[in-house]
Amino acid sequence: HIWEDHFYPEVVDPFTGEVLPDGEEGELVFTSLTKEAMPVIRYRTRDLTRLLPGTARTFRRMEKVTGRSDDMVILRGVNLFPTQIEEIVLRTPAVAPHFQLRLTRHGRLDALTVFAEARADATADERERAARSIVAAVKDGVGVSVSVEIVDPE
């Protein structure tokens, strides 16, 4: 439920900003109704959800957040953008500029695996060093631990 005495919720099309009818998925936007010193007007959360049709209850309901309208990922409390990983992969020797990020959940913890494509001429030792280098660079630069798999070029 959304406390409508304090916030006015809207769901908008993430590309056009057009307000969508109840039940359609889009980006959640809030306007504060009671903040005076620092009002929040049409704050775009970047969270994708939908407002559920009204019921006999007093306040509106919202479906759980199903995704994001930008490409940011929150991994164990850290905001992570794929472009941060891309920068690291691009400067890593023995790795081609092709990679995939896979976010999985193990129990209650999210885990990120980086699958990076090896260059065709990379040796097994170079691949191993590249994987360790990416793990260390992500930990140092982004602040999260990831696992890395160097895969064969296709």
Short mmCIF file of C-alpha atoms in Angstrom, two decimals:
data_model
loop_
_atom_site.label_atom_id
_atom_site.label_comp_id
_atom_site.label_asym_id
_atom_site.label_seq_id
_atom_site.Cartn_x
_atom_site.Cartn_y
_atom_site.Cartn_z
CA HIS A 1 0.00 0.00 0.00
CA ILE A 2 1.13 3.52 -0.73
CA TRP A 3 0.51 6.17 1.88
CA GLU A 4 -1.39 8.58 -0.35
CA ASP A 5 -1.73 11.19 2.40
CA HIS A 6 1.97 11.88 1.82
CA PHE A 7 2.81 10.66 -1.69
CA TYR A 8 1.06 10.79 -5.03
CA PRO A 9 2.14 7.76 -7.08
CA GLU A 10 2.11 7.52 -10.86
CA VAL A 11 3.32 4.89 -13.29
CA VAL A 12 4.67 6.38 -16.51
CA ASP A 13 6.05 5.08 -19.77
CA PRO A 14 9.85 5.10 -19.19
CA PHE A 15 10.52 6.50 -22.68
CA THR A 16 7.75 9.07 -23.18
CA GLY A 17 6.87 10.01 -19.59
CA GLU A 18 3.19 9.52 -20.43
CA VAL A 19 1.06 8.48 -17.44
CA LEU A 20 -0.19 4.90 -17.82
CA PRO A 21 -3.53 3.55 -16.58
CA ASP A 22 -3.73 1.31 -13.50
CA GLY A 23 -2.55 -2.21 -14.20
CA GLU A 24 0.00 -1.30 -16.89
CA GLU A 25 3.68 -1.72 -16.10
CA GLY A 26 5.94 1.30 -16.26
CA GLU A 27 8.30 3.43 -14.19
CA LEU A 28 7.19 4.45 -10.70
CA VAL A 29 7.09 8.22 -10.15
CA PHE A 30 6.38 9.87 -6.78
CA THR A 31 5.33 13.38 -5.83
CA SER A 32 5.50 14.28 -2.14
CA LEU A 33 2.45 16.05 -0.77
CA THR A 34 3.62 16.99 2.72
CA LYS A 35 7.28 17.96 2.38
CA GLU A 36 7.60 21.73 2.43
CA ALA A 37 11.30 22.53 2.75
CA MET A 38 12.37 20.10 0.03
CA PRO A 39 9.39 18.95 -2.01
CA VAL A 40 9.82 16.02 -4.36
CA ILE A 41 7.95 16.61 -7.59
CA ARG A 42 7.53 13.72 -10.03
CA TYR A 43 10.63 11.93 -8.77
CA ARG A 44 11.55 9.16 -11.22
CA THR A 45 12.59 6.10 -9.23
CA ARG A 46 13.69 4.07 -12.31
CA ASP A 47 11.83 1.12 -10.71
CA LEU A 48 9.44 -0.82 -12.96
CA THR A 49 6.11 -1.79 -11.41
CA ARG A 50 2.40 -1.27 -11.83
CA LEU A 51 -0.32 0.27 -9.69
CA LEU A 52 -2.98 -2.27 -8.89
CA PRO A 53 -6.66 -1.46 -9.44
CA GLY A 54 -8.45 -0.01 -6.41
CA THR A 55 -10.02 -2.10 -3.70
CA ALA A 56 -12.18 -1.33 -0.68
CA ARG A 57 -9.03 -0.35 1.20
CA THR A 58 -8.12 3.26 1.83
CA PHE A 59 -4.73 3.40 0.10
CA ARG A 60 -3.63 2.29 -3.35
CA ARG A 61 -1.57 -0.81 -3.85
CA MET A 62 1.50 -1.34 -5.94
CA GLU A 63 2.87 -4.59 -7.34
CA LYS A 64 6.39 -5.50 -6.25
CA VAL A 65 9.20 -3.94 -8.26
CA THR A 66 9.92 -6.14 -11.27
CA GLY A 67 12.97 -4.41 -12.74
CA ARG A 68 14.63 -1.12 -13.60
CA SER A 69 14.20 1.29 -16.49
CA ASP A 70 17.92 2.00 -16.58
CA ASP A 71 20.65 -0.62 -16.66
CA MET A 72 21.78 -0.13 -13.07
CA VAL A 73 21.96 -3.26 -10.93
CA ILE A 74 21.98 -3.17 -7.14
CA LEU A 75 24.29 -5.96 -6.02
CA ARG A 76 24.51 -6.46 -2.25
CA GLY A 77 23.75 -2.78 -1.66
CA VAL A 78 26.18 -1.44 -4.29
CA ASN A 79 24.94 0.38 -7.40
CA LEU A 80 26.64 -1.24 -10.38
CA PHE A 81 26.42 -0.30 -14.04
CA PRO A 82 27.39 -2.73 -16.82
CA THR A 83 29.56 0.03 -18.31
CA GLN A 84 31.81 -0.19 -15.23
CA ILE A 85 32.45 -3.86 -15.99
CA GLU A 86 32.85 -3.08 -19.68
CA GLU A 87 35.67 -0.60 -18.95
CA ILE A 88 37.51 -3.26 -16.96
CA VAL A 89 37.02 -5.96 -19.61
CA LEU A 90 38.19 -3.65 -22.41
CA ARG A 91 41.49 -2.91 -20.69
CA THR A 92 42.22 -6.55 -19.78
CA PRO A 93 44.80 -8.28 -22.00
CA ALA A 94 43.88 -11.69 -23.43
CA VAL A 95 40.17 -10.84 -23.37
CA ALA A 96 38.07 -9.85 -26.39
CA PRO A 97 35.60 -6.97 -26.08
CA HIS A 98 32.67 -9.38 -25.67
CA PHE A 99 31.20 -10.18 -22.29
CA GLN A 100 28.00 -11.18 -20.54
CA LEU A 101 26.82 -10.45 -17.00
CA ARG A 102 24.69 -13.02 -15.23
CA LEU A 103 22.97 -12.04 -11.99
CA THR A 104 21.77 -14.99 -9.92
CA ARG A 105 20.35 -15.43 -6.46
CA HIS A 106 21.74 -18.02 -4.05
CA GLY A 107 19.42 -18.18 -1.06
CA ARG A 108 19.07 -14.55 -0.03
CA LEU A 109 22.28 -13.30 -1.67
CA ASP A 110 22.71 -12.01 -5.20
CA ALA A 111 25.79 -13.11 -7.12
CA LEU A 112 27.24 -11.69 -10.32
CA THR A 113 29.24 -13.74 -12.80
CA VAL A 114 31.15 -12.08 -15.62
CA PHE A 115 31.56 -14.26 -18.70
CA ALA A 116 34.34 -12.73 -20.82
CA GLU A 117 35.41 -14.08 -24.19
CA ALA A 118 39.09 -14.94 -24.53
CA ARG A 119 41.08 -13.70 -27.48
CA ALA A 120 41.73 -16.49 -29.97
CA ASP A 121 45.49 -16.42 -29.29
CA ALA A 122 45.27 -16.30 -25.46
CA THR A 123 47.09 -19.06 -23.60
CA ALA A 124 45.64 -20.86 -20.59
CA ASP A 125 47.94 -18.86 -18.27
CA GLU A 126 46.87 -15.57 -19.85
CA ARG A 127 43.21 -16.52 -19.42
CA GLU A 128 43.75 -17.32 -15.76
CA ARG A 129 45.58 -14.03 -15.18
CA ALA A 130 42.81 -12.16 -17.01
CA ALA A 131 40.14 -13.71 -14.78
CA ARG A 132 42.07 -12.79 -11.61
CA SER A 133 42.68 -9.30 -12.96
CA ILE A 134 38.98 -8.70 -13.66
CA VAL A 135 37.97 -10.01 -10.21
CA ALA A 136 40.48 -7.68 -8.52
CA ALA A 137 39.62 -4.65 -10.67
CA VAL A 138 35.88 -5.01 -10.03
CA LYS A 139 36.48 -5.42 -6.28
CA ASP A 140 38.80 -2.39 -6.16
CA GLY A 141 36.92 -0.15 -8.59
CA VAL A 142 33.28 -1.01 -7.96
CA GLY A 143 33.41 -2.46 -4.46
CA VAL A 144 31.76 -5.85 -5.01
CA SER A 145 33.06 -9.37 -5.40
CA VAL A 146 32.20 -11.15 -8.63
CA SER A 147 33.18 -14.43 -10.19
CA VAL A 148 34.70 -14.46 -13.65
CA GLU A 149 34.72 -17.15 -16.30
CA ILE A 150 36.85 -16.74 -19.40
CA VAL A 151 35.07 -18.57 -22.20
CA ASP A 152 36.27 -19.76 -25.61
CA PRO A 153 35.72 -17.43 -28.56
CA GLU A 154 32.92 -18.40 -30.90
#
